[in-house]
Amino acid sequence: MVLASAILLGLVAAWMLAAGYLTYTLGIRLRQGLLYLPLKLLWRVHDKAMRQARDAEAPVIYVVSHQSRLEPALMLSLLPEQTLHILDDASARAVWLEPWRELGRTIAFNAEHVFVSRRLVRVLRGKGRLAVYLPDTVEPDVKSFRLFRAVARIAMQADARIVPIFVGGARHLPFSLTPAERAPRGWFPRLRIAALAPMTMAELLQRAGYSQTTTANALFDRFAEARLAGTDLDRGLFYAVRDAADRYGASRPIVEDVVGGALSYRKLLTGTRVLGRRLEAQTSHGEAVGVLLPNANGVVLTLLGLVSAGRVAAMINYTAGASNVASAVKTAAIKTIVSSRAFIQKADLADIVVAAEQAGARMVWLEELRDSITAIEKAVAAVQWRRPLQPQDPARPAVILFTSGSEGMPKAVVLSHRNLVANAMQAEARIGISPADKLFNVLPVFHSFGLTGGTILPLVTGVRLFLYPSPLHYKLIPDVARKIRPTIMFGTDTFLAAYARTAEDGDFSSLRFVVAGAEPVRAETRRVWRDRFGAEIIEGFGLTEAAPVVAVNTATHGRDGTVGRLLPGMRMRLEEVEGVSEGGRLWLNGPNLMMGYMTADRPGELQPLEGWHDSGDIVSVDREGFVTIRGRAKRFAKIAGEMVSLGAVEMLVQALWPEERHAAVAVPDKRKGERIVLVTTAGNADPETLRLYGKQAGAADLMVPHDIIKVREIPVLGSGKTDYVAARHMAIEQLGLAA
């Protein structure tokens, strides 16, 4: 009896001591610490950000993402006791929550009336604190978005600061509010609380980076930033994939191709370790190693193997031609290239290999590595699959990509682990995806869209990935889609239009949506996919330098003709451009912006990006924050001193001949400096019809091309973008301007 009493007293003393420590470090009351302690121990809560939240000067509104039944207990334990918590009906009545409800002031949530109550404004004006729990929706519907509008209005009336709070990992708790098929459960996932710096609505509107936006959108964007902050971006790419394996299950099938079948997370990371060990032995730490492979399981294994070994994966665009590949090898100082003999033979890329070798690289063949792997190596890797081969530094380079070269010589873009993971998480914070989805990726991994969006994003979010080797198989891809039943697909307008021409109506019927980028989506392509397949095309915009996604529409927050709204964590500013009345030159900043360039004149040397990045795009932004691309700065023609957007010319022509493809290019003109030439597949195109249509549309005479070059196909790059260099060369040749 005495021993039992002593043990009990010891436990109580330890409990009081631990609670006292939490009271001191977090600035909470002792009774809060006593009730918070079991939550802290069970879920190993990372709570450093809450000190800043508590210290926010009143009046303040804590906007909490309500993902599970645990958030009210956490917030009642950690926020100042005088905070008024607006709880949903279940939390207001839950018996288990009663001890925590005694820690603060609470009222029941009424979705119809609570947010228009004048009482809340009075509470805040009296230097009060308010905690509001908003539904955990990445893409809020009209009803959910009304809550953002109401909170923003209250904050404006009370001149209150807003502190968004997100508990990372809470949606995977056993008492999560998200359906289990969208968020697999775990008893004790590690929780990470993100609480952003307090800001007033006026400050949120000012930091948007463009002239106007709505208060609801400004609050929603800030809320999405808290979701991003709830993810640990400093873990490195290997750890991000490994953590996903822990979260969604090591035996979960995650990546599949048409030949090798499906790989689970465990098999993927086991193969990663085996291959990474072999590549580690043949290269040096931090070396840029070329990857010349198609969309298949092997390219994912190679990418992760190099990352695990502390190497940098330089993704080579094998469709760019021998001279560009040689330039890439020299620019990135690539000494070793990983490839496949079967792929080189099947794709007829012998000239690419010769060019790479002549530029100083040696080839390493996957077939030879595979045949030489021993049973012991496989067994050791199977035991150590969760461990990388080298320490992972998220600030160091992970990947080198090469710009598309659609307007000139490609440059090498160096992206860190943090750039890639941040961009994937930014996309997840904007687009509603889950492990219930299957993503069909036909875009090549040497293209940033196909790498980050089409490969890394599904790997770190538990979305099943199906890789297809070439986007140019227009007749085969619809048949594959009918068999594998994807819910998400990535593509470009060029590819999507081609698939629609060869597909049967049911081929893409399983899709929830298609994400399109790299080039503008034509209205005709959008209409066909809506009418025939019931699939919404959500258009986005990106740059290789931004890893690549910058802005994207969503199913509930989209606007046709725009590329959507800026991703969470990104900032923009517009610089005036002479001769452009609407919009300006886009400059960007954010965690996904590249480390810097490598250029041919300074091979292998990183030229760091300092501050803001000039995108080279001319854009306009409406008051809802939707971005419209007006054209590339390089894609403006200067005619008799006036700036004319070649992109606007293409839109004009597209409206006249919507089923054809067009490219507007500028060529020299002795009298006016430059003139516009239309390269088109429209066999019936003629200058007079175009002139009359332009007049009816109100277009200036300067932007209507008088020279028309008819071709069977518009030249495109491997990424699906129009090859404007080739199109301009065709125009100059046919017009006899080469001299």
XYZ file of N, CA and C in Angstrom, residues 606-736:
393
model
N 26.894 27.428 -60.372
C 25.579 27.934 -60.007
C 25.617 29.454 -59.900
N 24.758 30.104 -60.661
C 24.605 31.553 -60.581
C 23.324 31.821 -59.792
N 23.440 32.100 -58.484
C 22.262 32.105 -57.610
C 21.240 33.182 -57.939
N 19.979 32.823 -57.737
C 18.895 33.786 -57.857
C 18.881 34.634 -56.599
N 18.865 35.931 -56.764
C 18.845 36.837 -55.616
C 17.565 37.654 -55.666
N 16.694 37.403 -54.672
C 15.450 38.167 -54.598
C 14.412 37.677 -55.582
N 13.791 38.594 -56.286
C 12.673 38.299 -57.174
C 13.154 37.756 -58.513
N 12.294 36.929 -59.140
C 12.608 36.361 -60.453
C 11.717 37.000 -61.520
N 12.344 37.444 -62.588
C 11.620 38.009 -63.731
C 11.117 36.855 -64.596
N 9.786 36.664 -64.625
C 9.218 35.540 -65.373
C 9.300 35.749 -66.881
N 9.365 37.009 -67.296
C 9.341 37.293 -68.727
C 7.954 37.256 -69.330
N 6.912 37.098 -68.480
C 5.531 37.047 -68.959
C 4.821 38.359 -68.679
N 3.989 38.760 -69.619
C 3.124 39.924 -69.438
C 1.762 39.397 -69.006
N 1.285 39.818 -67.823
C 0.028 39.294 -67.295
C -0.840 40.440 -66.803
N -2.127 40.130 -66.631
C -3.034 41.034 -65.935
C -3.718 40.229 -64.841
N -4.171 40.918 -63.793
C -4.793 40.265 -62.640
C -6.104 40.967 -62.329
N -7.198 40.184 -62.214
C -8.479 40.808 -61.879
C -8.637 40.917 -60.363
N -9.758 41.490 -59.903
C -9.912 41.762 -58.471
C -10.133 40.505 -57.648
N -10.385 39.370 -58.307
C -10.483 38.098 -57.588
C -9.131 37.392 -57.512
N -8.122 37.987 -58.144
C -6.785 37.393 -58.111
C -6.505 36.437 -59.250
N -7.403 36.307 -60.230
C -7.172 35.403 -61.354
C -6.217 36.056 -62.355
N -5.221 35.270 -62.748
C -4.151 35.760 -63.614
C -4.453 35.398 -65.066
N -4.322 36.357 -65.945
C -4.481 36.128 -67.388
C -3.154 36.427 -68.076
N -2.673 35.459 -68.854
C -1.415 35.647 -69.575
C -1.678 36.459 -70.840
N -1.034 37.588 -70.963
C -1.181 38.430 -72.154
C -0.111 38.121 -73.199
N 0.959 37.472 -72.770
C 2.008 37.114 -73.725
C 3.368 37.117 -73.052
N 4.331 36.554 -73.753
C 5.716 36.616 -73.293
C 6.290 37.974 -73.677
N 7.150 38.504 -72.823
C 7.798 39.771 -73.161
C 8.558 39.633 -74.475
N 9.171 38.442 -74.683
C 9.879 38.181 -75.934
C 8.915 37.961 -77.091
N 7.651 37.704 -76.772
C 6.672 37.426 -77.819
C 5.787 38.638 -78.070
N 6.416 39.803 -78.053
C 5.770 41.037 -78.486
C 6.530 41.545 -79.697
N 5.792 41.943 -80.697
C 6.425 42.544 -81.873
C 6.354 44.068 -81.748
N 7.423 44.740 -82.124
C 7.424 46.201 -82.096
C 7.257 46.687 -83.533
N 6.046 47.130 -83.847
C 5.691 47.512 -85.213
C 5.452 49.023 -85.247
N 6.300 49.717 -85.970
C 6.203 51.181 -86.074
C 6.124 51.815 -84.686
N 6.880 51.267 -83.742
C 6.937 51.832 -82.392
C 5.871 51.328 -81.448
N 4.901 50.544 -81.937
C 3.827 50.021 -81.092
C 4.117 48.572 -80.706
N 3.828 48.226 -79.444
C 4.012 46.859 -78.963
C 2.741 46.044 -79.240
N 2.898 44.923 -79.931
C 1.757 44.061 -80.268
C 2.027 42.657 -79.717
N 1.093 42.140 -78.944
C 1.241 40.809 -78.353
C 0.981 39.725 -79.389
N 1.975 38.861 -79.606
C 1.792 37.744 -80.531
C 0.801 36.728 -79.975
N 0.729 36.638 -78.648
C -0.269 35.762 -78.027
C -1.677 36.243 -78.322
N -1.886 37.571 -78.289
C -3.204 38.129 -78.606
C -3.568 37.880 -80.071
N -2.572 37.929 -80.945
C -2.805 37.619 -82.362
C -3.283 36.172 -82.500
N -2.628 35.264 -81.799
C -3.019 33.856 -81.867
C -4.435 33.647 -81.357
N -4.827 34.368 -80.300
C -6.188 34.253 -79.770
C -7.212 34.752 -80.787
N -6.869 35.815 -81.487
C -7.757 36.343 -82.526
C -7.950 35.321 -83.641
N -6.841 34.745 -84.108
C -6.904 33.767 -85.192
C -7.627 32.498 -84.731
N -7.390 32.116 -83.471
C -8.017 30.902 -82.937
C -9.532 31.025 -82.914
N -10.016 32.229 -82.626
C -11.459 32.450 -82.600
C -12.064 32.313 -83.991
N -11.288 32.637 -85.026
C -11.787 32.540 -86.406
C -11.720 31.105 -86.919
N -10.619 30.427 -86.645
C -10.452 29.033 -87.089
C -10.148 28.161 -85.853
N -11.179 27.870 -85.033
C -10.957 27.234 -83.720
C -10.458 25.800 -83.779
N -10.684 25.091 -84.870
C -10.289 23.687 -84.925
C -8.872 23.483 -85.446
N -8.225 24.565 -85.809
C -6.870 24.472 -86.339
C -5.862 24.984 -85.316
N -4.585 24.803 -85.636
C -3.523 25.260 -84.734
C -2.722 26.372 -85.418
N -2.269 27.318 -84.596
C -1.655 28.521 -85.153
C -0.464 28.965 -84.308
N 0.489 29.616 -84.973
C 1.627 30.245 -84.284
C 1.901 31.584 -84.950
N 1.892 32.644 -84.154
C 2.212 33.980 -84.671
C 3.660 34.293 -84.319
N 4.433 34.712 -85.304
C 5.842 35.026 -85.083
C 6.151 36.388 -85.686
N 7.191 37.025 -85.176
C 7.625 38.325 -85.697
C 8.874 38.140 -86.541
N 8.884 38.774 -87.712
C 10.038 38.706 -88.595
C 10.476 40.132 -88.924
N 11.721 40.315 -89.367
C 12.206 41.674 -89.660
C 11.421 42.338 -90.794
N 11.280 43.652 -90.701
C 10.638 44.440 -91.735
C 11.411 45.750 -91.876
N 11.870 46.037 -93.098
C 12.729 47.204 -93.309
C 12.016 48.510 -92.985
N 10.700 48.562 -93.243
C 9.983 49.823 -93.078
C 9.471 50.023 -91.649
N 8.908 48.945 -91.051
C 8.264 49.079 -89.735
C 9.068 48.464 -88.592
N 10.230 47.912 -88.896
C 11.027 47.265 -87.858
C 10.732 45.779 -87.763
N 9.440 45.449 -87.547
C 9.010 44.053 -87.519
C 7.616 43.947 -88.116
N 7.283 42.735 -88.562
C 5.905 42.473 -88.966
C 5.530 41.066 -88.504
N 4.225 40.832 -88.438
C 3.728 39.563 -87.894
C 3.392 38.612 -89.030
N 3.824 37.366 -88.861
C 3.518 36.306 -89.819
C 2.750 35.219 -89.080
N 1.689 34.725 -89.727
C 0.896 33.645 -89.148
C 1.304 32.324 -89.785
N 1.740 31.389 -88.936
C 2.001 30.011 -89.376
C 0.811 29.188 -88.905
N 0.105 28.524 -89.819
C -1.159 27.889 -89.456
C -1.390 26.579 -90.198
N -2.219 25.725 -89.579
C -2.636 24.483 -90.236
C -3.958 24.667 -90.976
N -4.542 25.866 -90.921
C -5.823 26.129 -91.587
C -5.602 26.260 -93.089
N -6.044 25.280 -93.838
C -5.832 25.288 -95.282
C -6.602 26.380 -95.995
N -7.718 26.839 -95.382
C -8.542 27.870 -96.027
C -8.223 29.274 -95.518
N -7.149 29.415 -94.776
C -6.806 30.730 -94.220
C -6.382 31.682 -95.328
N -6.900 32.904 -95.263
C -6.451 33.915 -96.217
C -6.456 35.279 -95.537
N -5.564 36.180 -95.938
C -5.392 37.471 -95.259
C -6.653 38.334 -95.248
N -7.438 38.301 -96.322
C -8.603 39.181 -96.397
C -9.677 38.760 -95.393
N -9.926 37.460 -95.297
C -10.901 36.973 -94.315
C -10.465 37.349 -92.908
N -9.167 37.185 -92.637
C -8.633 37.525 -91.317
C -8.741 39.028 -91.058
N -8.501 39.825 -92.067
C -8.584 41.282 -91.900
C -10.009 41.712 -91.556
N -10.993 41.149 -92.278
C -12.396 41.493 -92.022
C -12.832 41.040 -90.626
N -12.382 39.847 -90.233
C -12.739 39.344 -88.907
C -12.116 40.211 -87.821
N -10.846 40.609 -88.037
C -10.175 41.470 -87.069
C -10.890 42.796 -86.922
N -11.382 43.340 -88.030
C -12.105 44.607 -87.990
C -13.392 44.475 -87.186
N -14.130 43.361 -87.419
C -15.358 43.111 -86.664
C -15.077 42.926 -85.172
N -13.934 42.316 -84.841
C -13.579 42.061 -83.442
C -12.984 43.285 -82.756
N -12.781 44.359 -83.526
C -12.220 45.573 -82.949
C -10.717 45.541 -82.784
N -10.041 44.643 -83.506
C -8.587 44.536 -83.390
C -7.920 45.632 -84.221
N -6.809 46.133 -83.706
C -6.051 47.143 -84.440
C -5.450 46.525 -85.698
N -5.299 47.327 -86.740
C -4.749 46.825 -88.005
C -3.353 46.249 -87.827
N -2.590 46.823 -86.890
C -1.210 46.380 -86.687
C -1.122 44.913 -86.264
N -2.153 44.401 -85.569
C -2.063 43.040 -85.037
C -2.643 41.994 -85.989
N -3.090 42.389 -87.159
C -3.633 41.422 -88.119
C -2.542 41.040 -89.121
N -2.098 39.773 -89.121
C -1.027 39.352 -90.040
C -1.466 39.444 -91.504
N -0.578 39.940 -92.347
C -0.838 39.971 -93.788
C -0.146 38.813 -94.496
N 0.844 38.227 -93.837
C 1.553 37.072 -94.395
C 1.080 35.817 -93.682
N 0.673 34.814 -94.456
C 0.192 33.549 -93.885
C 0.981 32.400 -94.491
N 1.579 31.598 -93.624
C 2.330 30.409 -94.037
C 1.522 29.188 -93.631
N 1.135 28.355 -94.587
C 0.322 27.169 -94.304
C 1.204 25.933 -94.193
N 0.992 25.184 -93.119
C 1.793 23.982 -92.867
C 0.863 22.839 -92.476
N 1.381 21.621 -92.603
C 0.582 20.458 -92.186
C 0.508 20.339 -90.675
N 1.618 20.660 -89.985
C 1.658 20.594 -88.528
C 2.473 21.752 -87.987
N 2.017 22.298 -86.856
C 2.796 23.315 -86.161
C 3.907 22.599 -85.394
N 5.160 23.022 -85.516
C 6.243 22.332 -84.792
C 6.063 22.466 -83.280
N 6.250 21.349 -82.557
C 6.132 21.367 -81.099
C 7.374 20.742 -80.472
N 7.621 21.121 -79.246
C 8.710 20.544 -78.469
C 8.223 19.277 -77.776
N 9.129 18.545 -77.176
C 8.751 17.318 -76.478
C 7.819 17.560 -75.322
N 7.814 18.775 -74.767
C 6.948 19.115 -73.645
C 5.532 19.441 -74.087
N 5.319 19.553 -75.421
C 3.996 19.903 -75.925
C 3.853 21.371 -76.268
N 4.844 22.184 -75.940
C 4.787 23.605 -76.268
C 5.069 23.824 -77.750
N 4.504 24.891 -78.277
C 4.827 25.285 -79.647
C 6.303 25.668 -79.728
N 6.977 25.174 -80.751
C 8.384 25.496 -80.965
C 8.443 26.757 -81.836
N 8.494 27.913 -81.173
C 8.439 29.178 -81.907
C 9.728 29.455 -82.683
N 10.841 28.912 -82.205
C 12.091 29.070 -82.944
C 11.964 28.408 -84.312
N 11.444 27.178 -84.331
C 11.266 26.458 -85.593
C 10.207 27.128 -86.459
N 9.107 27.596 -85.845
C 8.034 28.249 -86.603
C 8.546 29.534 -87.264
N 9.331 30.307 -86.537
C 9.872 31.539 -87.096
C 10.856 31.224 -88.227
N 11.657 30.167 -88.042
C 12.594 29.774 -89.086
C 11.841 29.392 -90.365
N 10.712 28.673 -90.208
C 9.900 28.290 -91.374
C 9.374 29.534 -92.092
N 8.911 30.523 -91.299
C 8.372 31.742 -91.902
C 9.454 32.512 -92.653
N 10.602 32.632 -92.040
C 11.701 33.370 -92.676
C 12.154 32.687 -93.957
N 12.229 31.357 -93.931
C 12.640 30.603 -95.121
C 11.638 30.797 -96.257
N 10.344 30.638 -95.950
C 9.335 30.694 -97.011
C 9.137 32.110 -97.554
N 9.427 33.109 -96.723
C 9.270 34.488 -97.178
C 10.553 35.034 -97.799
N 11.591 34.198 -97.816
C 12.847 34.611 -98.431
C 13.580 35.694 -97.665
